Short mmCIF file of C-alpha atoms in Angstrom, two decimals:
data_model
loop_
_atom_site.label_atom_id
_atom_site.label_comp_id
_atom_site.label_asym_id
_atom_site.label_seq_id
_atom_site.Cartn_x
_atom_site.Cartn_y
_atom_site.Cartn_z
CA UNK A 1 138.86 -130.45 38.19
CA UNK A 2 141.42 -129.58 40.87
CA UNK A 3 139.08 -126.99 42.36
CA UNK A 4 136.22 -129.49 42.38
CA UNK A 5 138.42 -131.90 44.30
CA UNK A 6 139.44 -129.16 46.72
CA UNK A 7 135.78 -128.22 47.28
CA UNK A 8 134.96 -131.90 47.89
CA UNK A 9 137.81 -132.26 50.38
CA UNK A 10 136.71 -129.14 52.26
CA UNK A 11 133.09 -130.31 52.40
CA UNK A 12 134.06 -133.78 53.63
CA UNK A 13 136.37 -132.53 56.38
CA UNK A 14 134.16 -131.04 59.13
CA UNK A 15 136.83 -128.71 60.51
CA UNK A 16 137.75 -127.29 57.08
CA UNK A 17 134.10 -126.96 56.14
CA UNK A 18 133.32 -125.05 59.33
CA UNK A 19 136.39 -122.85 58.92
CA UNK A 20 135.53 -122.04 55.28
CA UNK A 21 131.93 -121.22 56.19
CA UNK A 22 133.04 -118.99 59.08
CA UNK A 23 135.53 -117.18 56.85
CA UNK A 24 132.92 -116.63 54.13
CA UNK A 25 130.50 -115.28 56.75
CA UNK A 26 133.14 -112.88 58.11
CA UNK A 27 133.92 -111.65 54.59
CA UNK A 28 130.26 -111.13 53.65
CA UNK A 29 129.40 -109.40 56.93
CA UNK A 30 132.46 -107.15 56.75
CA UNK A 31 131.80 -106.10 53.15
CA UNK A 32 128.09 -105.48 53.82
CA UNK A 33 128.69 -103.49 56.98
CA UNK A 34 131.27 -101.23 55.34
CA UNK A 35 129.01 -100.45 52.39
CA UNK A 36 125.57 -100.26 54.04
CA UNK A 37 124.17 -98.23 56.92
CA UNK A 38 122.20 -101.09 58.50
CA UNK A 39 124.30 -104.07 59.65
CA UNK A 40 123.52 -107.53 58.29
CA UNK A 41 122.51 -110.33 60.69
CA UNK A 42 125.55 -112.62 61.06
CA UNK A 43 123.44 -115.60 62.10
CA UNK A 44 121.19 -115.18 59.07
CA UNK A 45 124.28 -115.11 56.83
CA UNK A 46 125.60 -118.29 58.47
CA UNK A 47 122.28 -120.06 57.89
CA UNK A 48 122.18 -118.81 54.30
CA UNK A 49 125.68 -120.19 53.63
CA UNK A 50 124.63 -123.60 54.92
CA UNK A 51 121.30 -123.62 53.05
CA UNK A 52 120.20 -120.80 50.75
CA UNK A 53 116.55 -121.40 51.62
CA UNK A 54 117.30 -120.56 55.28
CA UNK A 55 118.27 -117.36 56.97
CA UNK A 56 116.11 -114.29 57.03
CA UNK A 57 117.97 -112.15 54.53
CA UNK A 58 116.34 -109.69 52.18
CA UNK A 59 116.59 -110.34 48.46
CA UNK A 60 119.24 -107.60 48.24
CA UNK A 61 121.23 -109.28 51.04
CA UNK A 62 120.89 -112.71 49.40
CA UNK A 63 122.21 -111.37 46.09
CA UNK A 64 125.02 -109.56 47.90
CA UNK A 65 125.93 -112.72 49.87
CA UNK A 66 125.99 -114.83 46.69
CA UNK A 67 128.29 -112.34 44.96
CA UNK A 68 130.68 -112.11 47.92
CA UNK A 69 130.68 -115.91 48.32
CA UNK A 70 131.67 -116.25 44.65
CA UNK A 71 134.46 -113.67 45.13
CA UNK A 72 135.73 -115.53 48.19
CA UNK A 73 135.70 -118.91 46.40
CA UNK A 74 137.50 -117.43 43.40
CA UNK A 75 140.20 -116.09 45.72
CA UNK A 76 140.57 -119.58 47.19
CA UNK A 77 141.10 -120.98 43.70
CA UNK A 78 143.79 -118.41 42.94
CA UNK A 79 145.48 -119.01 46.31
CA UNK A 80 145.62 -122.78 45.76
CA UNK A 81 147.06 -122.27 42.28
CA UNK A 82 149.70 -119.84 43.60
CA UNK A 83 150.68 -122.15 46.48
CA UNK A 84 151.03 -125.15 44.19
CA UNK A 85 152.92 -123.16 41.58
CA UNK A 86 155.31 -121.68 44.14
CA UNK A 87 155.92 -125.07 45.74
CA UNK A 88 156.63 -126.73 42.42
CA UNK A 89 158.92 -123.92 41.28
CA UNK A 90 160.83 -124.18 44.57
CA UNK A 91 161.04 -127.98 44.22
CA UNK A 92 162.56 -127.59 40.75
CA UNK A 93 164.87 -124.81 42.00
CA UNK A 94 163.35 -122.34 39.55
CA UNK A 95 162.89 -119.85 42.40
CA UNK A 96 164.83 -119.72 45.65
CA UNK A 97 161.78 -119.30 47.86
CA UNK A 98 158.50 -117.47 48.40
CA UNK A 99 160.17 -114.05 48.35
CA UNK A 100 161.59 -114.58 44.86
CA UNK A 101 158.32 -116.11 43.67
CA UNK A 102 156.42 -113.06 44.93
CA UNK A 103 158.96 -110.68 43.38
CA UNK A 104 158.43 -112.30 39.97
CA UNK A 105 154.71 -113.08 39.99
CA UNK A 106 153.29 -110.70 42.59
CA UNK A 107 155.42 -107.55 42.37
CA UNK A 108 152.94 -105.53 44.46
CA UNK A 109 153.71 -107.92 47.37
CA UNK A 110 157.51 -107.72 47.20
CA UNK A 111 159.25 -108.46 50.49
CA UNK A 112 162.26 -106.24 51.27
CA UNK A 113 165.58 -108.08 51.44
CA UNK A 114 166.49 -109.44 54.84
CA UNK A 115 162.90 -109.42 56.11
CA UNK A 116 160.76 -112.45 56.72
CA UNK A 117 157.45 -112.86 54.96
CA UNK A 118 154.71 -112.15 57.51
CA UNK A 119 152.36 -115.03 58.27
CA UNK A 120 149.81 -115.26 55.45
CA UNK A 121 151.42 -112.30 53.75
CA UNK A 122 153.45 -113.88 50.96
CA UNK A 123 150.86 -115.90 49.18
#
């Protein structure tokens, strides 16, 4: 239900909707271009993301784009959960901050003591 509300909020806010679509396009294009010899048409991907009946993608490209879009959206769900969880744990003083949260729940992302978490790097 929370994710449905988040999706609704993104769709209703033009800037967030445009940003999410652009990010999905970048992800799909990047993944395609690193795994295929022939680059994918970025404009066709953008059209496809807005309306699956548009954009001149092959069936293989459409299937690929759908899979990568689902991966991207799943990552968004996990990120929202982690941000909310971290914030609530900090509010309740269960963790001292993002670094401790990451040390406990995301050990592969541990931040060395005395260093700041890079922008977008902690969660």
